[in-house]
Coordinates of C-alpha atoms and ligand atoms in Angstrom, one line a residue:
X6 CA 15.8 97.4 51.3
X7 CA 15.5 98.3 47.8
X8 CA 13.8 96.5 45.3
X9 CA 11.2 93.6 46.2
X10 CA 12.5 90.7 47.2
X11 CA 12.3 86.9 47.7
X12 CA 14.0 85.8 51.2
X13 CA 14.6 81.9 50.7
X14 CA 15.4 79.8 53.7
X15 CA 17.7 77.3 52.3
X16 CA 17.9 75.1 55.9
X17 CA 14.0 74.9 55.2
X18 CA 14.3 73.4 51.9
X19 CA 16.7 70.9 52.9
X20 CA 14.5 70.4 56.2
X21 CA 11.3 70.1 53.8
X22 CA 13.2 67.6 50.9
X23 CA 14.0 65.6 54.3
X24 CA 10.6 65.2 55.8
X25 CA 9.2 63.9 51.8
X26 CA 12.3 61.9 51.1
X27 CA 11.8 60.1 54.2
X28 CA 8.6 59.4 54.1
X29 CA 8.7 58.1 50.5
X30 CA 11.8 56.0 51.4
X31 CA 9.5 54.1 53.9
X32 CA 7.0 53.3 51.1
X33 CA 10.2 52.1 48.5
X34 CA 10.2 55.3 46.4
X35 CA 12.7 57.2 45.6
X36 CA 11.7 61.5 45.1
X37 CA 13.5 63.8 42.3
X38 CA 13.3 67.4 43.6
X39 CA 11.2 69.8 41.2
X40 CA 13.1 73.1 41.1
X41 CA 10.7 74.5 38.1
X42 CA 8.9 76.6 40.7
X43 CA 12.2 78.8 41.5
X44 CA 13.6 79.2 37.6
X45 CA 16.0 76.1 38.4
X46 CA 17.9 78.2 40.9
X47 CA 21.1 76.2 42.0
X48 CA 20.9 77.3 45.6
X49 CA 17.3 75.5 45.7
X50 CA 18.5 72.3 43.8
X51 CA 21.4 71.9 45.9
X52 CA 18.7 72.2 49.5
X53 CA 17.1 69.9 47.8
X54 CA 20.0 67.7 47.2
X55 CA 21.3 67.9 50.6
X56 CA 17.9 66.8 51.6
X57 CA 18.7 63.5 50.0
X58 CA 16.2 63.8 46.8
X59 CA 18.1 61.8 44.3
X60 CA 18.3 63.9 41.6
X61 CA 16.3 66.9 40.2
X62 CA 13.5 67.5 37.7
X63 CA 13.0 70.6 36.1
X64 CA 10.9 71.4 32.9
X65 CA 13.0 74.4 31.4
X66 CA 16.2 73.4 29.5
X67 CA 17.2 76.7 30.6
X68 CA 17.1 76.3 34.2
X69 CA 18.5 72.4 33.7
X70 CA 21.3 74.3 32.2
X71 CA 21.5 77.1 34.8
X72 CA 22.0 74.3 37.3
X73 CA 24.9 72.4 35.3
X74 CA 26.6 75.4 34.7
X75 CA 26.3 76.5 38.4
X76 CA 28.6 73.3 39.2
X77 CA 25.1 70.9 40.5
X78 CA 26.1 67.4 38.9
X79 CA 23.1 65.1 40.0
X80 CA 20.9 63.7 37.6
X81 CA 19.0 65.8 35.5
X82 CA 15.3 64.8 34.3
X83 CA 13.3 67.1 32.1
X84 CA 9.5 67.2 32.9
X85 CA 7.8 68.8 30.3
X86 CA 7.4 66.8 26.8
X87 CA 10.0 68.4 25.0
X88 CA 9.6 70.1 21.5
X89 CA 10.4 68.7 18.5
X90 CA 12.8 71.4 17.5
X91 CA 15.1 71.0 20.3
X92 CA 15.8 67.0 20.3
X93 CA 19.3 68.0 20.2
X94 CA 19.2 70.2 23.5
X95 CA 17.5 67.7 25.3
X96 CA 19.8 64.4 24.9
X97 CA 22.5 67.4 25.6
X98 CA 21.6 68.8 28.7
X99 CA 19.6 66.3 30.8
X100 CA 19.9 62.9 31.8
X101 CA 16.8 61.7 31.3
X102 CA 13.5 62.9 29.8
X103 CA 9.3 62.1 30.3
X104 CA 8.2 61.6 26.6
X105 CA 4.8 61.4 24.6
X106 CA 5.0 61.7 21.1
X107 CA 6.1 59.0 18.9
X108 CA 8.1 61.8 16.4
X109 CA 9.3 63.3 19.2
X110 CA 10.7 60.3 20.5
X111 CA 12.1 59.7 17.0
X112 CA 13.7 62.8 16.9
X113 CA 15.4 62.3 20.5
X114 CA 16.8 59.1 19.0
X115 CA 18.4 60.5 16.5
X116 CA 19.5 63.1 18.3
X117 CA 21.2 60.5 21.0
X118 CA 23.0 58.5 17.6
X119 CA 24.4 61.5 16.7
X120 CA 26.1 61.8 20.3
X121 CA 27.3 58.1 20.3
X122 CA 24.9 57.9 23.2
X123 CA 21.5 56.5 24.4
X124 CA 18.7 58.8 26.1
X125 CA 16.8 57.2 28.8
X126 CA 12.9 58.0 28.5
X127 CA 9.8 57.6 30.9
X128 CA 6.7 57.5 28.7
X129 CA 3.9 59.2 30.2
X130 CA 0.3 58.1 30.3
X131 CA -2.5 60.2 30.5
X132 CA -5.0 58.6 33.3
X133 CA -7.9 61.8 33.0
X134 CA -6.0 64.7 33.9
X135 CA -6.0 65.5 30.4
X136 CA -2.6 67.6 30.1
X137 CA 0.4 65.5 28.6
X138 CA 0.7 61.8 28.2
X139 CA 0.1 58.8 26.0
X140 CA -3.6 57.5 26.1
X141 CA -4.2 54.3 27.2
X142 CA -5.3 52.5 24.5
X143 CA -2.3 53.7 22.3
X144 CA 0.4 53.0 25.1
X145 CA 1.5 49.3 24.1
X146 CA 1.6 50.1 20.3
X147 CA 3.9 53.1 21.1
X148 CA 6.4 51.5 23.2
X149 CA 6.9 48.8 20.4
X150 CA 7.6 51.4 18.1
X151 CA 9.8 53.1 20.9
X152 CA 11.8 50.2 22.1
X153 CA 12.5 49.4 18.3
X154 CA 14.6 52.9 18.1
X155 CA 18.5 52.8 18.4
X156 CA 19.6 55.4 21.0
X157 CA 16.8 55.5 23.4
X158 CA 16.5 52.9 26.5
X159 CA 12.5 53.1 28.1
X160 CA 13.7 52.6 31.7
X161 CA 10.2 53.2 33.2
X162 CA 6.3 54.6 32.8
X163 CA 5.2 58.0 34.5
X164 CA 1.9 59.6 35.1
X165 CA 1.1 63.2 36.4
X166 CA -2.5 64.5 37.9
X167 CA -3.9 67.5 39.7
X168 CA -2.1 69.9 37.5
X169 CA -4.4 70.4 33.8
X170 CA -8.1 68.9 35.1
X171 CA -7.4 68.9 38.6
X172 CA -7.7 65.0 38.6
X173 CA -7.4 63.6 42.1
X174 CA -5.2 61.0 42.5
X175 CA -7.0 57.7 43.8
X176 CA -5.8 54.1 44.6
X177 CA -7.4 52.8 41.5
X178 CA -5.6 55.4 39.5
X179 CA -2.4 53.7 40.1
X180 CA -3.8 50.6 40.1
X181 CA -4.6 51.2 36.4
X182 CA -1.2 52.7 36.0
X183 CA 0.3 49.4 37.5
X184 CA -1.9 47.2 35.4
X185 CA -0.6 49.1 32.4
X186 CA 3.2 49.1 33.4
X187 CA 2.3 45.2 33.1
X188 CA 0.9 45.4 29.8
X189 CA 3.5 47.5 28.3
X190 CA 6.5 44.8 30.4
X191 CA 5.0 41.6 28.7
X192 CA 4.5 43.5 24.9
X193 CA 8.8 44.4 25.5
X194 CA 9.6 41.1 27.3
X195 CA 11.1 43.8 29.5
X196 CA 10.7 45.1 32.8
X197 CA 11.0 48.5 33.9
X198 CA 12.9 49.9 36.2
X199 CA 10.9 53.0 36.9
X200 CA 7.0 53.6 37.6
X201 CA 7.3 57.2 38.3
X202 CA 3.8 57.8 40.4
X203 CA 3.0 61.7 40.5
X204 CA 3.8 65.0 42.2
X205 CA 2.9 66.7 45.5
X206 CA -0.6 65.1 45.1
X207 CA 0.2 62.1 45.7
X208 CA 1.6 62.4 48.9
X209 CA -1.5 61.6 51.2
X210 CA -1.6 58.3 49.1
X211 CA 1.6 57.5 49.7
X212 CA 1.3 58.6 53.3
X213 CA -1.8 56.4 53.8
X214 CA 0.1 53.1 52.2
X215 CA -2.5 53.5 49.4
X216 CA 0.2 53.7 46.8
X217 CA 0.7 49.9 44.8
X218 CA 3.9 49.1 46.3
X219 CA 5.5 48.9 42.7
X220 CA 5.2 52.8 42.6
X221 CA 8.8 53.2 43.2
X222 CA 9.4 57.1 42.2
X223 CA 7.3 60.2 41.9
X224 CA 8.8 64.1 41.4
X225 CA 8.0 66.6 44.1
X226 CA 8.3 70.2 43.3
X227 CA 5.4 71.9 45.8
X228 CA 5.4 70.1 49.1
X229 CA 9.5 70.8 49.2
X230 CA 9.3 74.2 48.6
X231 CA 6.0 75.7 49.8
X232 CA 5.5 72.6 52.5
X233 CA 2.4 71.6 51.0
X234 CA 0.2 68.9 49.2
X235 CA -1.2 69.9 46.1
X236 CA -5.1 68.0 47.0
X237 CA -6.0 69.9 49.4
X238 CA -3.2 72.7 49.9
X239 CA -3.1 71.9 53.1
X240 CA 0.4 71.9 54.9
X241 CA 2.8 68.6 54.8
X242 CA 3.4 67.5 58.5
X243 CA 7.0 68.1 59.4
X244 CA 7.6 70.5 56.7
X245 CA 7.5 74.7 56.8
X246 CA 5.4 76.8 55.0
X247 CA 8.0 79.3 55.4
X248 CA 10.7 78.7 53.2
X249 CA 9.5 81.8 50.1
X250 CA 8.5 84.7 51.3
X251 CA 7.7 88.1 49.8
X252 CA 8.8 91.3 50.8
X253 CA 7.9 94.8 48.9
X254 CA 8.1 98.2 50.4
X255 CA 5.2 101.0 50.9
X256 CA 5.7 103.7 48.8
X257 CA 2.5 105.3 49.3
X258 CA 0.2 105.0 52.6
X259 CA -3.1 106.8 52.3
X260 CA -7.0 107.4 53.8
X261 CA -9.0 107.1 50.8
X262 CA -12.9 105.7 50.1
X263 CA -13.2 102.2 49.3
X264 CA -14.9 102.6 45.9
X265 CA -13.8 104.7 42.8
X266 CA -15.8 107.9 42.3
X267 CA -17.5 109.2 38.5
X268 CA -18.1 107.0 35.5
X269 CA -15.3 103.5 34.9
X270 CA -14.9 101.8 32.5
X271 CA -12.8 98.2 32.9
X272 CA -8.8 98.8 34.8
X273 CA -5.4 98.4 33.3
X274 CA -5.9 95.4 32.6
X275 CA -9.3 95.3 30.8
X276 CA -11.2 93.9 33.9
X277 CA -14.3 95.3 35.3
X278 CA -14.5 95.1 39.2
X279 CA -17.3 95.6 41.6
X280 CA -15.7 97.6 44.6
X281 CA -18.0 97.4 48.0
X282 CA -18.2 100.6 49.4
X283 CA -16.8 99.9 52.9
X284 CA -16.3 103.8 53.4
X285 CA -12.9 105.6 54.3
X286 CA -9.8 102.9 54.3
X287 CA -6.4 103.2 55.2
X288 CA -4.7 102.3 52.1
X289 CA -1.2 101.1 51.4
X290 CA 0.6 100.9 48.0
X291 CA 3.4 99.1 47.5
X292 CA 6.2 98.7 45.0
X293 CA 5.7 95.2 43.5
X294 CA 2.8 94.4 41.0
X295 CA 1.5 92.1 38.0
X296 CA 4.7 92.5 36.1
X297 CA 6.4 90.4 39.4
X298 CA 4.0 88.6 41.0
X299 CA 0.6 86.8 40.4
X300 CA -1.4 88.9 42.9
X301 CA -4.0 86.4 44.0
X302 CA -1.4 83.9 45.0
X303 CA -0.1 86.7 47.9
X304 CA -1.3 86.3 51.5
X305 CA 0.0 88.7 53.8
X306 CA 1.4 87.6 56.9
X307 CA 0.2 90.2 58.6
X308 CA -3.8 88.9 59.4
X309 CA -5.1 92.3 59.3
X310 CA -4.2 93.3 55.8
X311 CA -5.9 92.8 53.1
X312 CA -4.8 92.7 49.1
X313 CA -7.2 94.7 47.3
X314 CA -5.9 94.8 44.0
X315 CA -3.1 95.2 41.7
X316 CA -1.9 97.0 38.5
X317 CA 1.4 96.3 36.6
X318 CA 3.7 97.5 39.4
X319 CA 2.0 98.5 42.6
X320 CA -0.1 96.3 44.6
X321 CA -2.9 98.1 46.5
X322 CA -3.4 96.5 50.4
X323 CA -6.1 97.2 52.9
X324 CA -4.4 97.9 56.2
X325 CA -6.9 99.7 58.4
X326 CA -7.2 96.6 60.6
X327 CA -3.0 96.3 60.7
X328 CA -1.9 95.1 63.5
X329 CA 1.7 97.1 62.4
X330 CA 1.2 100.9 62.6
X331 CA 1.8 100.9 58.5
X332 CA 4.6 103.7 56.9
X333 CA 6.1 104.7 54.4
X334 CA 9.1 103.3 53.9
X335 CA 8.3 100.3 56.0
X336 CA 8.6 96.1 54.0
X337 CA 5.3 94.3 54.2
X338 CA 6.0 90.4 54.0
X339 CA 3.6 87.9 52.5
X340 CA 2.9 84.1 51.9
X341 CA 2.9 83.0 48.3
X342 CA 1.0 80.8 45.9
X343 CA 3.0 78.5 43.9
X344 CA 2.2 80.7 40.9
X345 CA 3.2 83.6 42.6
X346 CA 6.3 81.9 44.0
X347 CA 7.0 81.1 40.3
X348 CA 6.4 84.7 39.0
X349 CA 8.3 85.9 41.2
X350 CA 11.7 84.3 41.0
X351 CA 11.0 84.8 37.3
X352 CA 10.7 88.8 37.6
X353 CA 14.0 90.7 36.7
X354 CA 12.6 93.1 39.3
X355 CA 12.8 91.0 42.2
X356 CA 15.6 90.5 44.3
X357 CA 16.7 86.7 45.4
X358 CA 17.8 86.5 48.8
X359 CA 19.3 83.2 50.3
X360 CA 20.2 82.4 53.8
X361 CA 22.0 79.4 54.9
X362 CA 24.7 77.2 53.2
X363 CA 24.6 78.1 49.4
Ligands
LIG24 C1 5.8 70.3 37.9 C2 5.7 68.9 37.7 C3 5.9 68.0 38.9 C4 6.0 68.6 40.3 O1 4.7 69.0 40.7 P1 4.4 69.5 42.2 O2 3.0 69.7 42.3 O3 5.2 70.8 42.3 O4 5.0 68.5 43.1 C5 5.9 66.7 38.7 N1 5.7 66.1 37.4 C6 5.6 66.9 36.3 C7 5.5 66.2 35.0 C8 5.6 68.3 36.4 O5 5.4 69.0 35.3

């Protein structure tokens, strides 16, 4: 046992990349494998890989470069708009990158010159979500200017929604998109290769042939690694839930009331809670909080317990209707969020454990 830990089932991944790939290859598009949910880790890309995703997407240039220098030689794209200040890093250490900003864009081409090279961009447009991306109405005069700078190549148009406003991704979305990839093609006299559709939410449009059929790529991070779409979180047929799971030991296992007694004031953290006094509860506390894990995104597989709370390093769990006689000493193994998957192959404090081939 240990510390808390992460088990990852790497035959899962692979199993889960399958199922998407698959299905997105029957609809003509092609899937880049998001490993941003597990810190880039190469074991994860290389599932993902095996899977047949066709290359991988991450939005750290710290995990791209974990994955490099691990030995993983696909295709690298970069998903988050990358800062000014690290043009250099980008054209450097991925192969492609999703763009928004005009002097960004500059920057990136000057940054390719310098390396004798040229940096393939998606520009992304913003169709409501309201995170990043190009506005409509400024696309075309921006990919002039961008087509007009030596060292960068606009090989395609992306879009992302569900992830800032929550935006559900409709048919007439895309069909927007589409009518703006036309736009942008006759103001270049070019056409693009790429119309790079979305993320886990799009998958039910996909699915339901819903998707214009010149949609040829979108980036899936969630429904590979958690086997879910990101709409409704429910699970992706043909893919496990299972592949992340949490395990943290009980360092403390108590009968204590359900309510705090004498005068509060707000917890560790500066919240003030309303506790329901349920009476005298069998209490567990275990060895993995805040600083590892967002709390709310844990969902113990046991359906008996119950996660009451947290503070920076124990999580407090509710297991008088266990259906495992709870002790000290014993691992307690939950379900997690994507945020909590994220936090917690980020935490220094949590142990990584792979099973299959690495
Ligand atoms: C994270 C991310 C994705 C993947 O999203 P999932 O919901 O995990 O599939 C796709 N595109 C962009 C731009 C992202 O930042």
């Amino acid at each position: 046992m240990g510390r808390p830990w992460v088990s990852v089932d790497l035959a899962k991944v692979e199993e889960n990349a399958c199922a998407i790939v698959r299905l997105c290859g029957q609809h003509g598009i092609s899937v880049t494998g998001v490993t941003k949910g597990t810190c880039g880790s190469p074991e994860v890309g290389r599932a993902m890989l095996r899977g047949g995703v066709a290359s991988l997407g991450e939005s750290r240039l710290e995990n791209a470069a974990r994955l490099r220098a691990a030995g993983v030689e696909a295709p690298l794209m970069l998903l988050r708009i990358p800062a000014l200040s690290r043009v250099d890093e980008v054209v450097q250490g991925v192969d492609l990158s999703l763009d928004s900003e005009l002097v960004v864009l500059e920057g990136l081409a000057a940054a390719a010159r310098r390396r004798k090279g040229v940096h393939p961009v998606i520009l992304m447009v913003d169709l409501g979500d309201l995170r990043e991306g190009i506005w409509p109405d400024d696309l075309v005069p921006l990919a002039r200017a961008v087509a007009k700078l030596d060292g960068l190549r606009v090989t395609g148009l992306g879009t992302n929604l569900t992830c800032y406003g929550g935006v559900v991704p409709t048919e007439e979305h895309m069909q927007r998109f589409v009518a703006l990839v036309d736009e942008v093609e006759r103001a270049l006299g070019q056409r693009l290769a790429w119309l790079s559709g979305g993320s886990s939410s799009a998958l039910s449009l996909i699915a339901a042939g819903a998707m214009p059929p010149r949609v040829n790529h979108v980036r899936i991070g969630e429904a590979i690694l958690l086997g879910r779409e990101t709409v409704r979180r429910e699970p992706w047929p043909g893919t496990a839930q299972d592949a992340f799971q949490l395990h943290a030991e009980v360092v403390e296992r108590k009968r204590k009331p359900s309510a705090p007694g004498g005068p509060r004031t707000a917890d560790a953290f500066g919240r003030y809670r309303q506790f329901e006094d349920r009476g005298l509860r069998e209490r567990a506390l275990l060895d993995v909080g805040r600083e590892d894990v967002d709390v709310e995104g844990l969902t113990p597989l046991d359906p008996g317990m119950e996660v009451l709370g947290a503070s920076s390093d124990y999580l407090v769990v509710d297991v008088t209707q266990a259906e495992a006689d709870v002790r000290v000493g014993d691992e307690v193994a939950f379900a997690l969020s994507y945020g909590a998957l994220l936090a917690a192959m980020d935490s220094a404090y949590v142990d990584k454990r792979y099973r299959g081939d690495l």
